[in-house]
Structures are given as C-alpha cells and as structure tokens.
mmCIF file of C-alpha atoms in Angstrom:
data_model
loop_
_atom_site.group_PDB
_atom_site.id
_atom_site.type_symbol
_atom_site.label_atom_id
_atom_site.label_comp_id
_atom_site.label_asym_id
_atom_site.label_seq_id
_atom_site.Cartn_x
_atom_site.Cartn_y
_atom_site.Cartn_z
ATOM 1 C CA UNK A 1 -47.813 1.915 -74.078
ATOM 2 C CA UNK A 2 -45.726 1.248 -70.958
ATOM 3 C CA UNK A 3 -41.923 1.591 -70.939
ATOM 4 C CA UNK A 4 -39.109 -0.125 -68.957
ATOM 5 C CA UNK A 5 -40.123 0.091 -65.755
ATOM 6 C CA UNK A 6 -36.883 -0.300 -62.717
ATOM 7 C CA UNK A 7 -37.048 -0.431 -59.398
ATOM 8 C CA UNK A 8 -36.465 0.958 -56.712
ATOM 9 C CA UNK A 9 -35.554 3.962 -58.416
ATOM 10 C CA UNK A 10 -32.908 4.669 -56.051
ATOM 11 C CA UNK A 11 -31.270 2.692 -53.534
ATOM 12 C CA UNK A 12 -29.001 3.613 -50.342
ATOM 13 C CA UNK A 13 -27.456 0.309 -48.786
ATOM 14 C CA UNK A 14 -24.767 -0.402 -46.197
ATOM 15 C CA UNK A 15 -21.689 -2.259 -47.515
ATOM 16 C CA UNK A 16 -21.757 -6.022 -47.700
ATOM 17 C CA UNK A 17 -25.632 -5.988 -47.668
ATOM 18 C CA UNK A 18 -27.025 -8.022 -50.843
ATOM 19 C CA UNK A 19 -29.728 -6.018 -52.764
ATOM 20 C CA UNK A 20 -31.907 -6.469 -55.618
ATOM 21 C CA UNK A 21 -32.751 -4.531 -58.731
ATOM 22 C CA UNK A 22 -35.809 -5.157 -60.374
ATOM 23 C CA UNK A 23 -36.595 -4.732 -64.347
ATOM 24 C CA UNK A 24 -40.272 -5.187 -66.089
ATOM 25 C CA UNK A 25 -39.460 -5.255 -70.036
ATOM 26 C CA UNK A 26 -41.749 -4.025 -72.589
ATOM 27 C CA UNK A 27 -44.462 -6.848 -72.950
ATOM 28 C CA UNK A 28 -43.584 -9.484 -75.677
ATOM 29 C CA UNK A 29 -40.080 -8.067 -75.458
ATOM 30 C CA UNK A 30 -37.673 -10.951 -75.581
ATOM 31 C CA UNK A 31 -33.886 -9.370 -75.364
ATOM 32 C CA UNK A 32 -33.172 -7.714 -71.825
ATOM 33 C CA UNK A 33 -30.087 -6.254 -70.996
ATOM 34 C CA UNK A 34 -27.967 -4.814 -67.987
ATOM 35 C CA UNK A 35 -25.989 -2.076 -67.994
ATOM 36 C CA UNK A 36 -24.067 -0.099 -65.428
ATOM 37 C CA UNK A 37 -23.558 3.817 -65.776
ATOM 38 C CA UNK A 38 -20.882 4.977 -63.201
ATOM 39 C CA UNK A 39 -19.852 8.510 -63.298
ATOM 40 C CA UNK A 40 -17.543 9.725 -65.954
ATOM 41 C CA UNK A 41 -17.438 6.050 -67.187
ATOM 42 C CA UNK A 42 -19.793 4.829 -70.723
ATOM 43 C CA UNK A 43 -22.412 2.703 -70.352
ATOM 44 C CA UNK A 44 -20.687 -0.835 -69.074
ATOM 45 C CA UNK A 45 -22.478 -4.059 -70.229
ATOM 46 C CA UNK A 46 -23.664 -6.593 -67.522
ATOM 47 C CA UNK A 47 -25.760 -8.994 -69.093
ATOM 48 C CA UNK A 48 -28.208 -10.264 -72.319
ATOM 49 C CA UNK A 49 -31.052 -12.431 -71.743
ATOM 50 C CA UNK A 50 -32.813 -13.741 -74.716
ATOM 51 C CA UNK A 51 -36.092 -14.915 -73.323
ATOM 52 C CA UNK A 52 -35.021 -16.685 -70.166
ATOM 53 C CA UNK A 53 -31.565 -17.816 -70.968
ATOM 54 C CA UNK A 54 -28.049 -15.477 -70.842
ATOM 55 C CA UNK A 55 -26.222 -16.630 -73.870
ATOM 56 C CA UNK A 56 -23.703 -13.281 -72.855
ATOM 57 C CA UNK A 57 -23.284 -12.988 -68.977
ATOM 58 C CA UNK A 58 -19.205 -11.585 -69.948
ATOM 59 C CA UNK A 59 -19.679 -8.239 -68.535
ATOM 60 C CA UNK A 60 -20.942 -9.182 -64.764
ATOM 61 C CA UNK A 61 -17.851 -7.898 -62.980
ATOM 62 C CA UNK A 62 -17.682 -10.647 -60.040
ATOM 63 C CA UNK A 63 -19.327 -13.244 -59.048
ATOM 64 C CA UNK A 64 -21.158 -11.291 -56.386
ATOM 65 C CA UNK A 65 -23.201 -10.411 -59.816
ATOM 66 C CA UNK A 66 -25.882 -12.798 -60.752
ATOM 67 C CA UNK A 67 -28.906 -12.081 -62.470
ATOM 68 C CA UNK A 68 -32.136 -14.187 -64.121
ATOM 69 C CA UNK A 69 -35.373 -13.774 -65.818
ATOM 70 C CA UNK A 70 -38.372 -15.464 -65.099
ATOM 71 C CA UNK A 71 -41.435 -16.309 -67.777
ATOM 72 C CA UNK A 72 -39.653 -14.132 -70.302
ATOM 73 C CA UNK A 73 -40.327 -11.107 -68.770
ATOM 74 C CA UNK A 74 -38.972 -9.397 -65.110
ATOM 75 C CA UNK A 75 -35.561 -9.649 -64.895
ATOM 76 C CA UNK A 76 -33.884 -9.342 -61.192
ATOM 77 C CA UNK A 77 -30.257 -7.860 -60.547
ATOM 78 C CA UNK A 78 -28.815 -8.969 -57.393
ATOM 79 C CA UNK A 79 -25.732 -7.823 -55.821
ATOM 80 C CA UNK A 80 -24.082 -9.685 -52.757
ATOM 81 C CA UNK A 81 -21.869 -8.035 -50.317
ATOM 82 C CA UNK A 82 -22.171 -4.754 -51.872
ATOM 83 C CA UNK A 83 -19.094 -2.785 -52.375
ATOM 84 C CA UNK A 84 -18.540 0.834 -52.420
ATOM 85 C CA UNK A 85 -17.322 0.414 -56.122
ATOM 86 C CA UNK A 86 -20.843 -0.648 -56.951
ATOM 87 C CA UNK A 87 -22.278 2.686 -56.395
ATOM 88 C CA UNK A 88 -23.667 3.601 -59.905
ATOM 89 C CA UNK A 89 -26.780 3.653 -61.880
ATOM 90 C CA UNK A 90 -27.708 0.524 -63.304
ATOM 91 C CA UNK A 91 -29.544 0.600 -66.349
ATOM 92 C CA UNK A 92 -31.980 -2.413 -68.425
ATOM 93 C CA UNK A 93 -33.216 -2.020 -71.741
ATOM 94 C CA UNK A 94 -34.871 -4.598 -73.963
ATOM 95 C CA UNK A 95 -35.663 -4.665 -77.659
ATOM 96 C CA UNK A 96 -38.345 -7.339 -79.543
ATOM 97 C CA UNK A 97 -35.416 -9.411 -80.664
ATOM 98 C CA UNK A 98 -31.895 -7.582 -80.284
ATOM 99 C CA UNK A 99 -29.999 -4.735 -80.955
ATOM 100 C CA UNK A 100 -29.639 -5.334 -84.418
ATOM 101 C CA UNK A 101 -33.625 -5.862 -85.059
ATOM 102 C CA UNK A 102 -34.988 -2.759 -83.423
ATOM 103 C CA UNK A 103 -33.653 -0.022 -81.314
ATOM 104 C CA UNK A 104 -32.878 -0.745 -77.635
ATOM 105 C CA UNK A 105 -35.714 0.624 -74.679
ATOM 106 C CA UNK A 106 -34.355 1.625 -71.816
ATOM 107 C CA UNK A 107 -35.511 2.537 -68.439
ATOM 108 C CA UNK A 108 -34.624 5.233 -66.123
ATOM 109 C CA UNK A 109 -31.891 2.931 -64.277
ATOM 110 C CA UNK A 110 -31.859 2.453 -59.928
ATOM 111 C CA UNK A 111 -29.374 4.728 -58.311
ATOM 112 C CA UNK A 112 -27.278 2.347 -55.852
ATOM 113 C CA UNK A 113 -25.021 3.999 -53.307
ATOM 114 C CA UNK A 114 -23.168 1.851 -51.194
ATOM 115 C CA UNK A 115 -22.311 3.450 -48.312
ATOM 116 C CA UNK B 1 -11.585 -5.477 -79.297
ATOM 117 C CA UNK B 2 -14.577 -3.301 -80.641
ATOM 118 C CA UNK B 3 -14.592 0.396 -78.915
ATOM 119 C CA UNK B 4 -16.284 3.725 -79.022
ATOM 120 C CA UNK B 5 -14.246 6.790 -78.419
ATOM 121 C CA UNK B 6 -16.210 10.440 -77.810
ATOM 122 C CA UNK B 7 -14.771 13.980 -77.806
ATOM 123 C CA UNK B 8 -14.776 14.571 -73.941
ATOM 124 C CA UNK B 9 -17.745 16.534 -72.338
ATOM 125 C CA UNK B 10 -18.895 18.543 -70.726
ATOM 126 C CA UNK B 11 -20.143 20.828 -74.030
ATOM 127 C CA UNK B 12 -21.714 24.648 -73.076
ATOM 128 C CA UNK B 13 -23.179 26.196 -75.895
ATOM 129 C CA UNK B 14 -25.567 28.871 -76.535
ATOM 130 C CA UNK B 15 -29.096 28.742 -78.312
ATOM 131 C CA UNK B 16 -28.516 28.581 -82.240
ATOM 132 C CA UNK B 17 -24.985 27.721 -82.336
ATOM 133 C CA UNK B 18 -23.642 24.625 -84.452
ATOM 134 C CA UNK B 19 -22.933 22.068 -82.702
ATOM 135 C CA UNK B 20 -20.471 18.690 -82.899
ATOM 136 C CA UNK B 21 -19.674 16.022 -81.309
ATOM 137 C CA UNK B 22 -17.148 13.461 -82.435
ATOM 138 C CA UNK B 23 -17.219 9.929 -82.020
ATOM 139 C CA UNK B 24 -14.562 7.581 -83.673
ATOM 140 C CA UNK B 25 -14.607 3.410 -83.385
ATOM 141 C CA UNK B 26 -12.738 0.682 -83.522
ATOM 142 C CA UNK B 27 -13.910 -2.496 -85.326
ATOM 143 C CA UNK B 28 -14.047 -5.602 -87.088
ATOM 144 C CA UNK B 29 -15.635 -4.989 -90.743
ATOM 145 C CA UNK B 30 -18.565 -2.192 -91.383
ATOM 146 C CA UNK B 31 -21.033 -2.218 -88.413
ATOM 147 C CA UNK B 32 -24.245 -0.114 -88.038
ATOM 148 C CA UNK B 33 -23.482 3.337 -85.621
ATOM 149 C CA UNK B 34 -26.027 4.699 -83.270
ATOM 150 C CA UNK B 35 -26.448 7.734 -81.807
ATOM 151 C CA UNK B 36 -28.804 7.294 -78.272
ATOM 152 C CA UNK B 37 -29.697 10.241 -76.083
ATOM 153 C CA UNK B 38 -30.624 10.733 -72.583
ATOM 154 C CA UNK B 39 -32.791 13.625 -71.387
ATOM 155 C CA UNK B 40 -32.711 14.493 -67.783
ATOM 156 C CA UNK B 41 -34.574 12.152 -65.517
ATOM 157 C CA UNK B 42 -35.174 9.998 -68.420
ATOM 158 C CA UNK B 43 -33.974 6.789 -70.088
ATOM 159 C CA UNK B 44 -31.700 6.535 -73.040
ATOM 160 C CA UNK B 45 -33.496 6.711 -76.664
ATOM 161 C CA UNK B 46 -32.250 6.136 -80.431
ATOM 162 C CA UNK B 47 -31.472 9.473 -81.866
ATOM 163 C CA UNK B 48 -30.634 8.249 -85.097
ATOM 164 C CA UNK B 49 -28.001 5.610 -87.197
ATOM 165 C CA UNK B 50 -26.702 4.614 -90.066
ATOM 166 C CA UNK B 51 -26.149 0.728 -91.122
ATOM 167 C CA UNK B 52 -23.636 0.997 -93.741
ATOM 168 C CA UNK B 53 -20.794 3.091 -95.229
ATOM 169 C CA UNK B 54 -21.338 7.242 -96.105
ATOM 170 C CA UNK B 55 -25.157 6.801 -95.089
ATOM 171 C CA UNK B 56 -26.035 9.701 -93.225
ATOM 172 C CA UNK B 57 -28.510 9.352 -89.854
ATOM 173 C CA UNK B 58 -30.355 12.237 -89.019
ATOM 174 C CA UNK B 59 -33.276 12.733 -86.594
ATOM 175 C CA UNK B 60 -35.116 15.997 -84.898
ATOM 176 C CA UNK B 61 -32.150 18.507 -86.812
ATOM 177 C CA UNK B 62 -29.447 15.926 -85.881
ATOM 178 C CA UNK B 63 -26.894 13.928 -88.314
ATOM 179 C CA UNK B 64 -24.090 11.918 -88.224
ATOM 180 C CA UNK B 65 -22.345 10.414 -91.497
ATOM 181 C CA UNK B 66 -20.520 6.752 -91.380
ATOM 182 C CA UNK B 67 -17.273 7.682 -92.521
ATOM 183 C CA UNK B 68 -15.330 4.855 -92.956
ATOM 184 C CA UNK B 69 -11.818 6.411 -94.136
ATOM 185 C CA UNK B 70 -11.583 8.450 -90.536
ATOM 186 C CA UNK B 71 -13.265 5.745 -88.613
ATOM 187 C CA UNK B 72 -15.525 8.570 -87.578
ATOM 188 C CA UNK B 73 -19.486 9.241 -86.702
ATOM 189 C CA UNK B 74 -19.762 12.691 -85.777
ATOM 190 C CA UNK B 75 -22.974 14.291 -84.252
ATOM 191 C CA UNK B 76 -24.038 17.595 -85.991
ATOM 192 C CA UNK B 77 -26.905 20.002 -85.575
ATOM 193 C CA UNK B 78 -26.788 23.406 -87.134
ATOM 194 C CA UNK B 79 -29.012 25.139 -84.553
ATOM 195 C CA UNK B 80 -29.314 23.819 -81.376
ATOM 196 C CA UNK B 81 -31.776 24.733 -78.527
ATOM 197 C CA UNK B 82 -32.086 24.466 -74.980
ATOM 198 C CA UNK B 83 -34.372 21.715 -75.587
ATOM 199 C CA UNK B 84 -31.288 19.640 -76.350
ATOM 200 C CA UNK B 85 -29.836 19.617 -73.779
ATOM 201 C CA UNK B 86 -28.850 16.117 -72.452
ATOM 202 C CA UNK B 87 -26.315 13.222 -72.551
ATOM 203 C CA UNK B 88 -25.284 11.673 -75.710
ATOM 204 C CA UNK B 89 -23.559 8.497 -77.131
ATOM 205 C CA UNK B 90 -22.342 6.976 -79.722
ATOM 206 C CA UNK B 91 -22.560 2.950 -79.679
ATOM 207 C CA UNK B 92 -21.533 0.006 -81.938
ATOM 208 C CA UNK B 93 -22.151 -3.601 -82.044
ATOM 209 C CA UNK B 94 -19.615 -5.567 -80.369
ATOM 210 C CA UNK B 95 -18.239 -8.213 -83.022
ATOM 211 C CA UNK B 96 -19.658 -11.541 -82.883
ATOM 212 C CA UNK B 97 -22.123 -10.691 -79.853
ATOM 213 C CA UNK B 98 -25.515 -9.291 -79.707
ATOM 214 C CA UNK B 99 -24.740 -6.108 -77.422
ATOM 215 C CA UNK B 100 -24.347 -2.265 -77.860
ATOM 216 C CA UNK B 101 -20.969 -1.345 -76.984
ATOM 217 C CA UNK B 102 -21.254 2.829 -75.617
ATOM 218 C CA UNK B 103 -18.698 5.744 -75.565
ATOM 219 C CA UNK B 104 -18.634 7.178 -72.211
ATOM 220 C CA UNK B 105 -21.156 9.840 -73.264
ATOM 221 C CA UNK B 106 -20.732 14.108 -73.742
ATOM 222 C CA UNK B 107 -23.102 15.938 -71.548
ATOM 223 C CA UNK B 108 -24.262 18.739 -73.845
ATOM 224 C CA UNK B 109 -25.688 22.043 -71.469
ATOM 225 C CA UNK B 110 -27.172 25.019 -74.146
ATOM 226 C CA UNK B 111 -27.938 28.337 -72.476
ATOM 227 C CA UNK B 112 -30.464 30.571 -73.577
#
C-alpha cells in the first residue's frame, strides 16, 4: 500500500518567506510526527499529533513553528520568516497508534534551503 | 534527560567484513531500543529491537543485544555487503512521552 507521502520534496526559499510542508500519513494512521534532520545533527523532534490534537508540540524550536492536522490525516508544517538555520530536511512519520504499538513510517522528508 | 549516543560516522568498509556500530543511552528504567535505517533516497525503516534486558534484535544478518550493565546496543553484522550501505540509528523512548528520541546517525559506505 501507499507510504508517507511529503511534499514538495525539496524546497529553495528566500529568507523571511513563510513556507509550507505538507505530510499524507498512512490511511487509518492516527500518530504523526515531525522531525528535523540537519546535517551532522540526529533526528530532532518537532511535533506528535494523535489524531488531530498535539498532546507534545516541546520540540518546535520557535514560535515561527506551528503545525496542525486536519480530519486525522494531512498534517501541514509551516515555517514563518524562514531563517537560514532552518535549512534541513524535515522528516514525518506516523504509526497506527505510537511508537510503542508499532514501528514508526516515515517518508522521504522535504529538503528546505533557505537562502 | 533520555539520550542516544552513536560511535561517530562516517564507517568505510569492504564487502564481507564484520561490522559494528555502537550505540550507548541514557535513561530512566529499561526501555525498548531500536535500530532504524535509511537507504539512499529513501525514508527511515525499523531494522530491528529489543523490548527488554539481554534480548537480542536481529533482522536481514543484523543484531544488537540490550545490555543493560554497559548501557549499550551495539549494531553487528558478520558479513556485510554493498547492499548495506546507508544511514543508521539507534533510538529510545523518551521517558514519560510518546516520541523516539535518535542518535545523530553513522553513515555506513561498503566498497566492493
């Protein structure tokens, strides 16, 4: 069946533009997550939806960071006033339940450079 | 608070040697360990874990043993191949929240 599916898959934007980054779950899938992958860093949590709500929204760095979920499905990413420390790939992954019920699906992750 | 420490990358290695790659943690009580990899140009996947102490994971010639005495959940594969080549990390659950906490990944490159 399908996977995580992100988008745009890469992303070039001028600082202080505001961009979105779009995640479609695996259907019936009702944990989402965000996480960041910068170069030479781990993978840096964002965010955990559990169907619509974010009981964990610790790890957004700013609050140029916001993110929601609609209908328990597409999740959207958006970044205001981009910064060149934003350039990184940003990765979602969801799981039927949670990390501790099944193993975590992720998808390929948008590139974002911030020029 | 709960943390993932791997050996620092990037690994070379050629076909059919042994390979490791050492993780140690930090946390609260006995979690489950993970081991996810990342192909090139594709997402991250569970390689294999292990949900309690001296269980050993293993997937596709992989294995890594919860060793609670060294804190410790190295990655081992006798043989590797080029095939395997690819990012790899070691993750925890973060005490008290539902999240994956992540090393910062080894990059493992095997020449043929």
């Amino acid at each position: 069946g399908a996977g995580v599916s992100q988008s745009p898959s890469n992303k070039v934007t001028e600082k202080g533009k505001d961009v979105e980054l779009r995640c479609d779950p695996i259907s019936g899938h009702t944990a989402l997550y965000w996480y960041r992958q910068s170069l030479g860093q781990g993978l840096e949590f964002l965010i955990y939806f559990q169907g619509n709500s974010a009981p964990d929204k610790s790890g957004l760095p700013s609050d140029r960071f916001s993110a929601e979920r609609t209908g328990g499905s597409v999740s959207t990413l958006t970044i205001q006033r981009t910064q060149q420390e934003d350039s990184a790939v940003y990765l979602c992954a969801s799981s039927p339940m949670g990390w501790f019920d099944s193993p975590l699906h992720f998808g390929n992750g948008t590139r974002l450079t911030v020029t | 608070g709960d943390s993932v420490t791997q050996m620092e990358g990037p690994v070379t290695l050629s076909e059919e040697a042994f390979l490791t790659i050492n993780c140690t943690y930090t946390a609260t009580g006995y979690p489950s360990l993970f081991w996810y990899v990342q192909y090139p140009g594709e997402g991250l996947q569970l390689l294999l874990k292990a949900t309690k102490a001296d269980d050993k994971g293993s997937n596709k010639g992989f294995e890594a043993t919860y060793r609670k005495e060294t804190t410790s959940f190295h990655l081992e594969k006798g043989s590797v191949q080029v095939s395997d080549s690819a990012v790899y990390f070691c993750a925890l659950p973060s005490q008290g929240a539902q999240k994956l906490v992540f090393g910062q990944g080894t990059r493992l490159t095997i020449n043929p």
